[in-house]
mmCIF file of C-alpha atoms in Angstrom:
data_model
loop_
_atom_site.group_PDB
_atom_site.id
_atom_site.type_symbol
_atom_site.label_atom_id
_atom_site.label_comp_id
_atom_site.label_asym_id
_atom_site.label_seq_id
_atom_site.Cartn_x
_atom_site.Cartn_y
_atom_site.Cartn_z
ATOM 1 C CA THR W 7 -48.290 48.257 48.351
ATOM 2 C CA GLY W 8 -46.819 51.568 47.172
ATOM 3 C CA MET W 9 -47.738 54.057 49.888
ATOM 4 C CA ILE W 10 -48.602 57.644 48.958
ATOM 5 C CA TYR W 11 -47.479 60.316 51.381
ATOM 6 C CA MET W 12 -49.867 63.188 50.906
ATOM 7 C CA ALA W 13 -51.744 65.269 53.433
ATOM 8 C CA SER W 14 -54.567 66.632 51.306
ATOM 9 C CA MET W 15 -56.139 66.559 47.861
ATOM 10 C CA LYS W 16 -58.812 68.454 45.944
ATOM 11 C CA ALA W 17 -62.353 67.106 45.963
ATOM 12 C CA ALA W 18 -65.618 68.605 44.698
ATOM 13 C CA LEU W 19 -68.423 68.378 47.276
ATOM 14 C CA TYR W 20 -72.110 69.254 47.080
ATOM 15 C CA THR W 21 -72.716 72.201 49.403
ATOM 16 C CA ASP W 22 -76.329 73.083 48.611
ATOM 17 C CA ILE W 23 -78.948 72.599 45.904
ATOM 18 C CA ARG W 24 -77.251 73.384 42.571
ATOM 19 C CA GLU W 25 -74.001 74.068 44.424
ATOM 20 C CA ILE W 26 -70.795 72.062 44.132
ATOM 21 C CA GLN W 27 -67.363 73.387 45.007
ATOM 22 C CA ILE W 28 -63.732 72.359 45.256
ATOM 23 C CA GLN W 29 -62.419 71.789 48.781
ATOM 24 C CA ASP W 30 -59.190 70.510 50.273
ATOM 25 C CA VAL W 31 -59.848 67.156 51.949
ATOM 26 C CA ASP W 32 -57.645 64.602 53.691
ATOM 27 C CA TYR W 33 -56.026 61.971 51.531
ATOM 28 C CA THR W 34 -56.609 58.582 53.169
ATOM 29 C CA SER W 35 -54.968 55.296 52.259
ATOM 30 C CA PRO W 36 -57.316 52.521 51.084
ATOM 31 C CA GLU W 37 -58.724 50.066 53.616
ATOM 32 C CA PRO W 38 -58.247 46.305 53.122
ATOM 33 C CA GLY W 39 -59.964 45.158 49.934
ATOM 34 C CA TYR W 40 -59.871 48.649 48.422
ATOM 35 C CA LEU W 41 -57.552 50.523 46.051
ATOM 36 C CA THR W 42 -56.911 54.196 45.408
ATOM 37 C CA LEU W 43 -56.880 55.481 41.840
ATOM 38 C CA ASN W 44 -55.224 58.548 40.422
ATOM 39 C CA THR W 45 -58.375 59.940 38.790
ATOM 40 C CA ARG W 46 -57.961 60.775 35.100
ATOM 41 C CA CYS W 47 -61.490 61.259 33.760
ATOM 42 C CA THR W 48 -64.980 61.234 35.330
ATOM 43 C CA GLY W 49 -68.370 61.562 33.636
ATOM 44 C CA ILE W 50 -71.301 63.499 35.088
ATOM 45 C CA CYS W 51 -74.206 61.018 35.253
ATOM 46 C CA GLY W 52 -77.931 61.726 35.345
ATOM 47 C CA SER W 53 -77.925 60.437 38.930
ATOM 48 C CA ASP W 54 -75.295 63.069 39.802
ATOM 49 C CA LEU W 55 -77.729 65.675 38.472
ATOM 50 C CA HIS W 56 -80.534 64.251 40.664
ATOM 51 C CA ASN W 57 -78.204 64.912 43.622
ATOM 52 C CA TYR W 58 -77.299 68.352 42.273
ATOM 53 C CA PHE W 59 -80.977 69.341 41.981
ATOM 54 C CA GLY W 60 -81.726 67.910 45.447
ATOM 55 C CA GLU W 61 -84.108 65.283 44.014
ATOM 56 C CA TRP W 62 -82.006 62.554 45.611
ATOM 57 C CA LYS W 63 -80.271 63.224 48.913
ATOM 58 C CA PRO W 64 -76.582 63.795 48.159
ATOM 59 C CA ASP W 65 -73.690 62.767 50.391
ATOM 60 C CA LEU W 66 -72.259 66.076 51.592
ATOM 61 C CA ASP W 67 -69.118 64.563 53.136
ATOM 62 C CA PHE W 68 -67.590 62.785 50.153
ATOM 63 C CA ALA W 69 -67.082 63.561 46.481
ATOM 64 C CA ALA W 70 -69.440 61.736 44.111
ATOM 65 C CA GLY W 71 -68.552 60.623 40.601
ATOM 66 C CA HIS W 72 -68.817 56.969 39.567
ATOM 67 C CA GLU W 73 -68.115 57.014 35.803
ATOM 68 C CA VAL W 74 -64.389 56.869 36.428
ATOM 69 C CA CYS W 75 -61.171 55.995 34.698
ATOM 70 C CA GLY W 76 -57.703 56.234 36.216
ATOM 71 C CA THR W 77 -54.507 54.491 37.194
ATOM 72 C CA VAL W 78 -53.883 52.444 40.336
ATOM 73 C CA ALA W 79 -52.016 54.644 42.845
ATOM 74 C CA GLU W 80 -52.180 52.665 46.078
ATOM 75 C CA ILE W 81 -53.303 49.118 46.901
ATOM 76 C CA GLY W 82 -54.968 48.103 50.153
ATOM 77 C CA ALA W 83 -54.213 44.939 52.092
ATOM 78 C CA GLY W 84 -55.453 41.674 50.636
ATOM 79 C CA VAL W 85 -55.928 42.962 47.087
ATOM 80 C CA THR W 86 -54.379 40.837 44.345
ATOM 81 C CA GLY W 87 -54.370 41.070 40.563
ATOM 82 C CA PHE W 88 -53.545 44.769 40.266
ATOM 83 C CA GLN W 89 -50.289 46.710 40.232
ATOM 84 C CA ILE W 90 -49.397 50.370 40.726
ATOM 85 C CA GLY W 91 -49.873 52.216 37.435
ATOM 86 C CA ASP W 92 -52.476 49.809 35.984
ATOM 87 C CA ARG W 93 -55.080 51.620 33.854
ATOM 88 C CA VAL W 94 -58.560 50.739 35.100
ATOM 89 C CA THR W 95 -62.257 51.537 34.993
ATOM 90 C CA MET W 96 -64.862 50.599 37.597
ATOM 91 C CA GLU W 97 -68.393 49.593 38.435
ATOM 92 C CA CYS W 98 -70.331 51.856 40.816
ATOM 93 C CA PHE W 99 -70.761 49.285 43.599
ATOM 94 C CA SER W 100 -68.875 46.511 45.367
ATOM 95 C CA HIS W 101 -70.141 42.984 45.874
ATOM 96 C CA CYS W 102 -69.189 40.242 48.308
ATOM 97 C CA GLY W 103 -68.951 37.269 45.930
ATOM 98 C CA ALA W 104 -70.317 34.931 48.607
ATOM 99 C CA CYS W 105 -74.035 35.658 49.167
ATOM 100 C CA LEU W 106 -76.827 33.787 47.402
ATOM 101 C CA TYR W 107 -77.197 36.397 44.650
ATOM 102 C CA CYS W 108 -73.452 36.632 44.009
ATOM 103 C CA ARG W 109 -73.190 32.840 43.802
ATOM 104 C CA LYS W 110 -75.962 32.837 41.198
ATOM 105 C CA GLY W 111 -74.084 35.442 39.130
ATOM 106 C CA LEU W 112 -76.624 38.147 40.069
ATOM 107 C CA TYR W 113 -74.053 40.264 41.839
ATOM 108 C CA ASN W 114 -75.907 43.538 41.145
ATOM 109 C CA HIS W 115 -78.358 42.228 43.779
ATOM 110 C CA CYS W 116 -75.586 41.378 46.277
ATOM 111 C CA LEU W 117 -76.886 41.383 49.852
ATOM 112 C CA GLU W 118 -73.703 43.227 50.916
ATOM 113 C CA ARG W 119 -73.684 45.627 47.962
ATOM 114 C CA LYS W 120 -72.072 48.956 48.843
ATOM 115 C CA TRP W 121 -71.417 52.170 46.930
ATOM 116 C CA PHE W 122 -67.973 51.736 45.359
ATOM 117 C CA ALA W 123 -66.063 54.283 47.486
ATOM 118 C CA HIS W 124 -68.019 53.449 50.689
ATOM 119 C CA GLY W 125 -67.104 56.268 53.039
ATOM 120 C CA SER W 126 -64.419 57.770 50.848
ATOM 121 C CA HIS W 127 -64.146 60.017 47.803
ATOM 122 C CA GLY W 128 -65.339 59.217 44.291
ATOM 123 C CA GLY W 129 -64.323 60.494 40.882
ATOM 124 C CA PHE W 130 -64.880 64.208 41.430
ATOM 125 C CA SER W 131 -61.629 64.272 43.389
ATOM 126 C CA GLU W 132 -57.945 63.904 42.584
ATOM 127 C CA TYR W 133 -57.912 60.360 43.989
ATOM 128 C CA THR W 134 -60.789 57.859 43.909
ATOM 129 C CA THR W 135 -61.239 54.965 46.338
ATOM 130 C CA VAL W 136 -62.687 51.785 44.885
ATOM 131 C CA HIS W 137 -63.329 48.211 46.033
ATOM 132 C CA ALA W 138 -61.324 45.532 44.235
ATOM 133 C CA SER W 139 -64.526 43.714 43.173
ATOM 134 C CA SER W 140 -65.530 46.782 41.118
ATOM 135 C CA LEU W 141 -62.347 47.144 39.050
ATOM 136 C CA TYR W 142 -61.684 46.214 35.412
ATOM 137 C CA PRO W 143 -58.353 46.584 33.615
ATOM 138 C CA LEU W 144 -58.473 48.765 30.520
ATOM 139 C CA PRO W 145 -57.178 47.364 27.240
ATOM 140 C CA ASP W 146 -53.939 49.070 26.188
ATOM 141 C CA ASP W 147 -55.463 50.676 23.114
ATOM 142 C CA MET W 148 -58.437 52.213 24.951
ATOM 143 C CA THR W 149 -58.264 55.888 25.918
ATOM 144 C CA PHE W 150 -59.222 57.186 29.364
ATOM 145 C CA GLU W 151 -62.168 58.956 27.729
ATOM 146 C CA GLU W 152 -63.441 55.676 26.258
ATOM 147 C CA GLY W 153 -62.771 53.946 29.575
ATOM 148 C CA THR W 154 -64.967 56.476 31.364
ATOM 149 C CA LEU W 155 -67.845 55.616 29.010
ATOM 150 C CA VAL W 156 -67.683 51.874 29.816
ATOM 151 C CA GLU W 157 -69.931 52.334 32.881
ATOM 152 C CA PRO W 158 -72.909 53.984 31.144
ATOM 153 C CA LEU W 159 -72.471 51.677 28.127
ATOM 154 C CA ALA W 160 -72.687 48.669 30.480
ATOM 155 C CA VAL W 161 -75.993 50.084 31.805
ATOM 156 C CA ALA W 162 -77.308 50.264 28.234
ATOM 157 C CA HIS W 163 -75.980 46.797 27.392
ATOM 158 C CA ARG W 164 -77.873 45.304 30.325
ATOM 159 C CA ALA W 165 -81.085 47.128 29.386
ATOM 160 C CA LEU W 166 -80.973 45.566 25.907
ATOM 161 C CA ALA W 167 -80.083 42.163 27.376
ATOM 162 C CA GLN W 168 -83.043 42.429 29.775
ATOM 163 C CA SER W 169 -85.312 43.148 26.798
ATOM 164 C CA GLY W 170 -84.288 39.987 24.941
ATOM 165 C CA ALA W 171 -84.337 41.973 21.665
ATOM 166 C CA THR W 172 -83.154 40.175 18.521
ATOM 167 C CA TYR W 173 -82.828 40.961 14.803
ATOM 168 C CA GLN W 174 -86.603 40.414 14.483
ATOM 169 C CA ASP W 175 -87.533 43.218 16.863
ATOM 170 C CA ARG W 176 -88.461 46.845 16.530
ATOM 171 C CA VAL W 177 -86.976 48.671 19.522
ATOM 172 C CA ALA W 178 -88.183 52.053 20.790
ATOM 173 C CA ILE W 179 -86.096 54.124 23.195
ATOM 174 C CA ILE W 180 -87.794 56.836 25.236
ATOM 175 C CA GLY W 181 -85.311 59.659 25.872
ATOM 176 C CA GLY W 182 -82.325 61.103 24.010
ATOM 177 C CA GLY W 183 -79.890 61.554 26.906
ATOM 178 C CA THR W 184 -76.724 59.523 27.464
ATOM 179 C CA ILE W 185 -78.409 56.232 28.396
ATOM 180 C CA GLY W 186 -81.010 56.567 25.641
ATOM 181 C CA GLN W 187 -78.342 57.208 23.019
ATOM 182 C CA LEU W 188 -76.208 54.325 24.310
ATOM 183 C CA CYS W 189 -79.233 51.990 24.245
ATOM 184 C CA LEU W 190 -79.673 53.057 20.625
ATOM 185 C CA ALA W 191 -76.002 52.320 19.918
ATOM 186 C CA VAL W 192 -76.232 48.856 21.516
ATOM 187 C CA ALA W 193 -79.466 48.089 19.650
ATOM 188 C CA LYS W 194 -77.704 48.961 16.387
ATOM 189 C CA ALA W 195 -74.644 46.887 17.355
ATOM 190 C CA ILE W 196 -76.718 43.766 18.049
ATOM 191 C CA GLY W 197 -78.612 44.249 14.781
ATOM 192 C CA VAL W 198 -82.256 44.743 15.764
ATOM 193 C CA LYS W 199 -84.774 45.133 12.939
ATOM 194 C CA GLU W 200 -85.614 48.801 13.467
ATOM 195 C CA THR W 201 -84.806 51.535 16.003
ATOM 196 C CA PHE W 202 -86.958 54.433 17.151
ATOM 197 C CA ILE W 203 -85.882 57.120 19.655
ATOM 198 C CA THR W 204 -87.627 60.126 21.192
ATOM 199 C CA VAL W 205 -85.629 63.352 21.632
ATOM 200 C CA LYS W 206 -86.298 66.806 23.023
ATOM 201 C CA TYR W 207 -83.422 68.887 21.637
ATOM 202 C CA PRO W 208 -81.865 69.332 18.181
ATOM 203 C CA HIS W 209 -78.417 68.162 19.347
ATOM 204 C CA GLN W 210 -79.960 64.905 20.625
ATOM 205 C CA ALA W 211 -81.579 64.367 17.224
ATOM 206 C CA ARG W 212 -78.248 64.978 15.454
ATOM 207 C CA LEU W 213 -76.456 62.491 17.699
ATOM 208 C CA ALA W 214 -79.180 59.857 17.257
ATOM 209 C CA ASN W 215 -78.844 60.327 13.506
ATOM 210 C CA ASP W 216 -75.052 59.893 13.754
ATOM 211 C CA LEU W 217 -75.621 56.665 15.717
ATOM 212 C CA GLY W 218 -77.867 55.311 12.967
ATOM 213 C CA ALA W 219 -81.396 55.654 14.383
ATOM 214 C CA ASP W 220 -84.046 54.596 11.868
ATOM 215 C CA HIS W 221 -86.715 56.919 13.282
ATOM 216 C CA ILE W 222 -86.222 60.018 15.452
ATOM 217 C CA ILE W 223 -89.298 61.622 17.028
ATOM 218 C CA ASP W 224 -89.046 65.163 18.415
ATOM 219 C CA ILE W 225 -91.484 65.166 21.345
ATOM 220 C CA THR W 226 -91.853 68.957 21.156
ATOM 221 C CA GLN W 227 -93.423 68.594 17.696
ATOM 222 C CA ASP W 228 -94.802 65.089 17.270
ATOM 223 C CA ASP W 229 -97.090 62.782 19.226
ATOM 224 C CA VAL W 230 -95.166 59.623 20.122
ATOM 225 C CA PRO W 231 -98.093 57.107 20.123
ATOM 226 C CA ASP W 232 -99.396 58.504 16.803
ATOM 227 C CA SER W 233 -95.929 58.259 15.260
ATOM 228 C CA VAL W 234 -95.521 54.628 16.367
ATOM 229 C CA GLN W 235 -99.035 53.804 15.179
ATOM 230 C CA ASP W 236 -98.141 55.111 11.719
ATOM 231 C CA LEU W 237 -94.717 53.463 11.578
ATOM 232 C CA THR W 238 -95.900 50.028 12.679
ATOM 233 C CA SER W 239 -99.321 50.022 10.982
ATOM 234 C CA GLY W 240 -100.884 49.849 14.424
ATOM 235 C CA SER W 241 -99.034 46.810 15.750
ATOM 236 C CA GLY W 242 -96.702 48.646 18.151
ATOM 237 C CA MET W 243 -93.097 48.127 19.238
ATOM 238 C CA ASN W 244 -91.708 44.723 20.289
ATOM 239 C CA VAL W 245 -89.458 46.354 22.898
ATOM 240 C CA VAL W 246 -89.567 49.753 24.605
ATOM 241 C CA ILE W 247 -86.731 51.019 26.808
ATOM 242 C CA GLU W 248 -87.693 53.887 29.126
ATOM 243 C CA THR W 249 -84.757 56.098 30.160
ATOM 244 C CA VAL W 250 -86.489 59.313 31.300
ATOM 245 C CA GLY W 251 -88.237 58.527 34.592
ATOM 246 C CA ALA W 252 -91.403 60.608 34.165
ATOM 247 C CA ALA W 253 -95.078 59.586 34.176
ATOM 248 C CA ARG W 254 -95.504 60.729 30.580
ATOM 249 C CA ALA W 255 -92.584 58.563 29.491
ATOM 250 C CA PHE W 256 -93.886 55.470 31.308
ATOM 251 C CA ASN W 257 -97.374 55.940 29.866
ATOM 252 C CA GLU W 258 -95.921 56.403 26.375
ATOM 253 C CA ALA W 259 -93.928 53.199 26.813
ATOM 254 C CA THR W 260 -96.989 51.134 27.782
ATOM 255 C CA THR W 261 -99.011 52.747 24.969
ATOM 256 C CA ILE W 262 -96.556 52.022 22.158
ATOM 257 C CA VAL W 263 -95.454 48.513 23.163
ATOM 258 C CA ARG W 264 -97.181 45.762 21.185
ATOM 259 C CA LYS W 265 -99.406 43.204 22.873
ATOM 260 C CA ARG W 266 -97.192 40.834 24.902
ATOM 261 C CA GLY W 267 -94.164 43.010 24.143
ATOM 262 C CA THR W 268 -91.505 44.045 26.682
ATOM 263 C CA VAL W 269 -90.896 47.361 28.451
ATOM 264 C CA VAL W 270 -87.542 47.813 30.237
ATOM 265 C CA LEU W 271 -87.302 50.566 32.858
ATOM 266 C CA VAL W 272 -83.753 51.893 33.230
ATOM 267 C CA ALA W 273 -84.520 55.469 34.313
ATOM 268 C CA GLY W 274 -83.582 57.024 37.650
ATOM 269 C CA TYR W 275 -87.029 57.426 39.190
ATOM 270 C CA PHE W 276 -86.902 59.952 42.027
ATOM 271 C CA GLU W 277 -90.580 60.517 42.893
ATOM 272 C CA ASP W 278 -93.875 58.642 42.967
ATOM 273 C CA LEU W 279 -95.654 58.752 39.609
ATOM 274 C CA GLU W 280 -99.299 58.559 38.638
ATOM 275 C CA VAL W 281 -99.367 56.084 35.777
ATOM 276 C CA ASN W 282 -101.960 54.110 33.825
ATOM 277 C CA LEU W 283 -101.629 50.401 34.618
ATOM 278 C CA SER W 284 -104.750 49.203 32.775
ATOM 279 C CA ARG W 285 -102.815 49.067 29.496
ATOM 280 C CA ILE W 286 -100.522 46.427 30.993
ATOM 281 C CA VAL W 287 -103.544 44.306 31.905
ATOM 282 C CA TRP W 288 -104.991 44.574 28.403
ATOM 283 C CA SER W 289 -101.740 44.105 26.479
ATOM 284 C CA GLU W 290 -100.141 41.505 28.775
ATOM 285 C CA ALA W 291 -96.898 43.420 28.243
ATOM 286 C CA ILE W 292 -93.926 42.392 30.350
ATOM 287 C CA ILE W 293 -92.544 45.256 32.434
ATOM 288 C CA THR W 294 -89.093 44.749 33.910
ATOM 289 C CA GLY W 295 -86.356 46.833 35.447
ATOM 290 C CA SER W 296 -82.661 46.946 34.629
ATOM 291 C CA ASN W 297 -80.438 47.495 37.656
ATOM 292 C CA CYS W 298 -76.958 48.795 36.761
ATOM 293 C CA TYR W 299 -75.073 45.761 35.396
ATOM 294 C CA GLY W 300 -74.123 42.201 36.262
ATOM 295 C CA PHE W 301 -73.846 39.116 34.084
ATOM 296 C CA SER W 302 -75.877 39.025 30.893
ATOM 297 C CA ASN W 303 -75.568 35.522 29.490
ATOM 298 C CA MET W 304 -72.023 34.267 30.140
ATOM 299 C CA GLN W 305 -70.260 37.620 30.353
ATOM 300 C CA THR W 306 -70.447 40.691 32.561
ATOM 301 C CA ASP W 307 -72.120 43.711 31.029
ATOM 302 C CA PHE W 308 -68.928 45.628 31.835
ATOM 303 C CA GLN W 309 -66.730 43.244 29.872
ATOM 304 C CA ALA W 310 -69.272 43.228 27.024
ATOM 305 C CA ALA W 311 -69.153 47.046 26.988
ATOM 306 C CA ILE W 312 -65.334 47.000 26.847
ATOM 307 C CA ASP W 313 -65.467 44.473 23.993
ATOM 308 C CA LEU W 314 -68.035 46.573 22.102
ATOM 309 C CA ILE W 315 -65.825 49.654 22.360
ATOM 310 C CA ILE W 316 -62.720 47.765 21.211
ATOM 311 C CA SER W 317 -64.690 46.292 18.280
ATOM 312 C CA GLY W 318 -65.246 49.817 16.946
ATOM 313 C CA ARG W 319 -68.946 49.127 16.397
ATOM 314 C CA ILE W 320 -70.032 52.034 18.584
ATOM 315 C CA PRO W 321 -68.714 55.560 17.811
ATOM 316 C CA LEU W 322 -68.697 56.225 21.522
ATOM 317 C CA THR W 323 -66.844 59.503 21.883
ATOM 318 C CA LYS W 324 -69.514 61.278 19.778
ATOM 319 C CA LEU W 325 -71.467 61.393 23.057
ATOM 320 C CA VAL W 326 -68.886 63.544 24.845
ATOM 321 C CA THR W 327 -69.951 67.117 24.135
ATOM 322 C CA HIS W 328 -68.003 68.970 26.848
ATOM 323 C CA ARG W 329 -64.757 68.499 28.796
ATOM 324 C CA TYR W 330 -63.687 70.533 31.845
ATOM 325 C CA PRO W 331 -60.783 70.380 34.316
ATOM 326 C CA LEU W 332 -61.651 69.537 37.944
ATOM 327 C CA ASP W 333 -61.173 73.191 38.949
ATOM 328 C CA ASP W 334 -64.049 74.119 36.606
ATOM 329 C CA ILE W 335 -66.491 71.550 37.996
ATOM 330 C CA LYS W 336 -69.082 74.219 38.844
ATOM 331 C CA GLU W 337 -69.307 75.129 35.167
ATOM 332 C CA ALA W 338 -69.255 71.450 34.166
ATOM 333 C CA PHE W 339 -72.343 70.804 36.317
ATOM 334 C CA ARG W 340 -74.068 73.982 35.130
ATOM 335 C CA ILE W 341 -73.645 72.874 31.509
ATOM 336 C CA ALA W 342 -74.638 69.234 32.224
ATOM 337 C CA ALA W 343 -77.783 70.416 34.038
ATOM 338 C CA ASP W 344 -78.844 72.713 31.193
ATOM 339 C CA LYS W 345 -79.749 70.542 28.202
ATOM 340 C CA SER W 346 -80.243 73.646 26.046
ATOM 341 C CA SER W 347 -76.431 73.966 26.261
ATOM 342 C CA GLY W 348 -76.156 71.082 23.797
ATOM 343 C CA ALA W 349 -74.749 68.785 26.503
ATOM 344 C CA VAL W 350 -75.049 65.030 26.269
ATOM 345 C CA LYS W 351 -72.075 63.681 28.238
ATOM 346 C CA VAL W 352 -69.885 66.112 30.188
ATOM 347 C CA HIS W 353 -66.470 64.853 31.335
ATOM 348 C CA VAL W 354 -64.318 66.188 34.155
ATOM 349 C CA VAL W 355 -60.757 65.614 32.965
ATOM 350 C CA GLN W 356 -57.761 65.589 35.274
ATOM 351 C CA ASP W 357 -55.037 64.649 32.875
ATOM 352 C CA GLU W 358 -54.197 64.732 29.209
ATOM 353 C CA LEU W 359 -56.184 61.994 27.490
#
């Protein structure tokens, strides 16, 4: 299996609210069913920031980081289909393949679903542990940086798939962060009729423009419902994708969706919200969630994301605004947490890309 003989490795652990620091931790070989990756590139996700701010309870014992790309370094017992040195990317959870949901192809609802590293270190460490069910080989012509963006792109792909949007539909995206921008990119790639995105910062507006948004609304200057009213002559948006996770954003989504339209919630909600539900009654809008990724139609969202990147239809690396080595992870998190820094996607890079 290609054993690694190493006593310790560097890993970045949360130590307090807004505190993350490099520590020396034990290197452990993968358990049966798992593999260890030599981590090459890891993205800082919005959920990592929820942990960083203390809004979600972080794991203090193990490094986080689930937007990961690397090479296979060690293979646990019972794992087939991978070899040492393979370039791979990964989903953020494992699945059993045998429960009712897995058998129906709804493996993101697996009854045995576990966080990918499950009691070991994630991508903010020199080596990442991952379950075999989470792994995808990278095409030869895909960079590690692109491979690291497969995970958030798969989230966006599923959100659009959940919406059922087609070339006939006007699609609004609430929020100009990574997932919002990727939802915009997917909407453009599948050829929807018109795209509309709300942003808060000038750099988000510039990126949305680069990705081909038809309408960009700066929420610090313009009223979102009024803008949609004007743009659609009062009929509203066919599809709204909510990526922010705030009461204002939810209420905007239900206000701007057309009667019997669809709202997809893909935000990381971390607190109870006071929202207006009467609009849903009156409009008969469909409100649905989008949970990570699974199969959309006959293909996994992850494979669809890989295919979209390879096709060249999404200028993906425009999203990566900052890159830091693992030793500078404190600064990487500080920048990612401060949107006025111009950050969209911040990558922690452990090797030349």
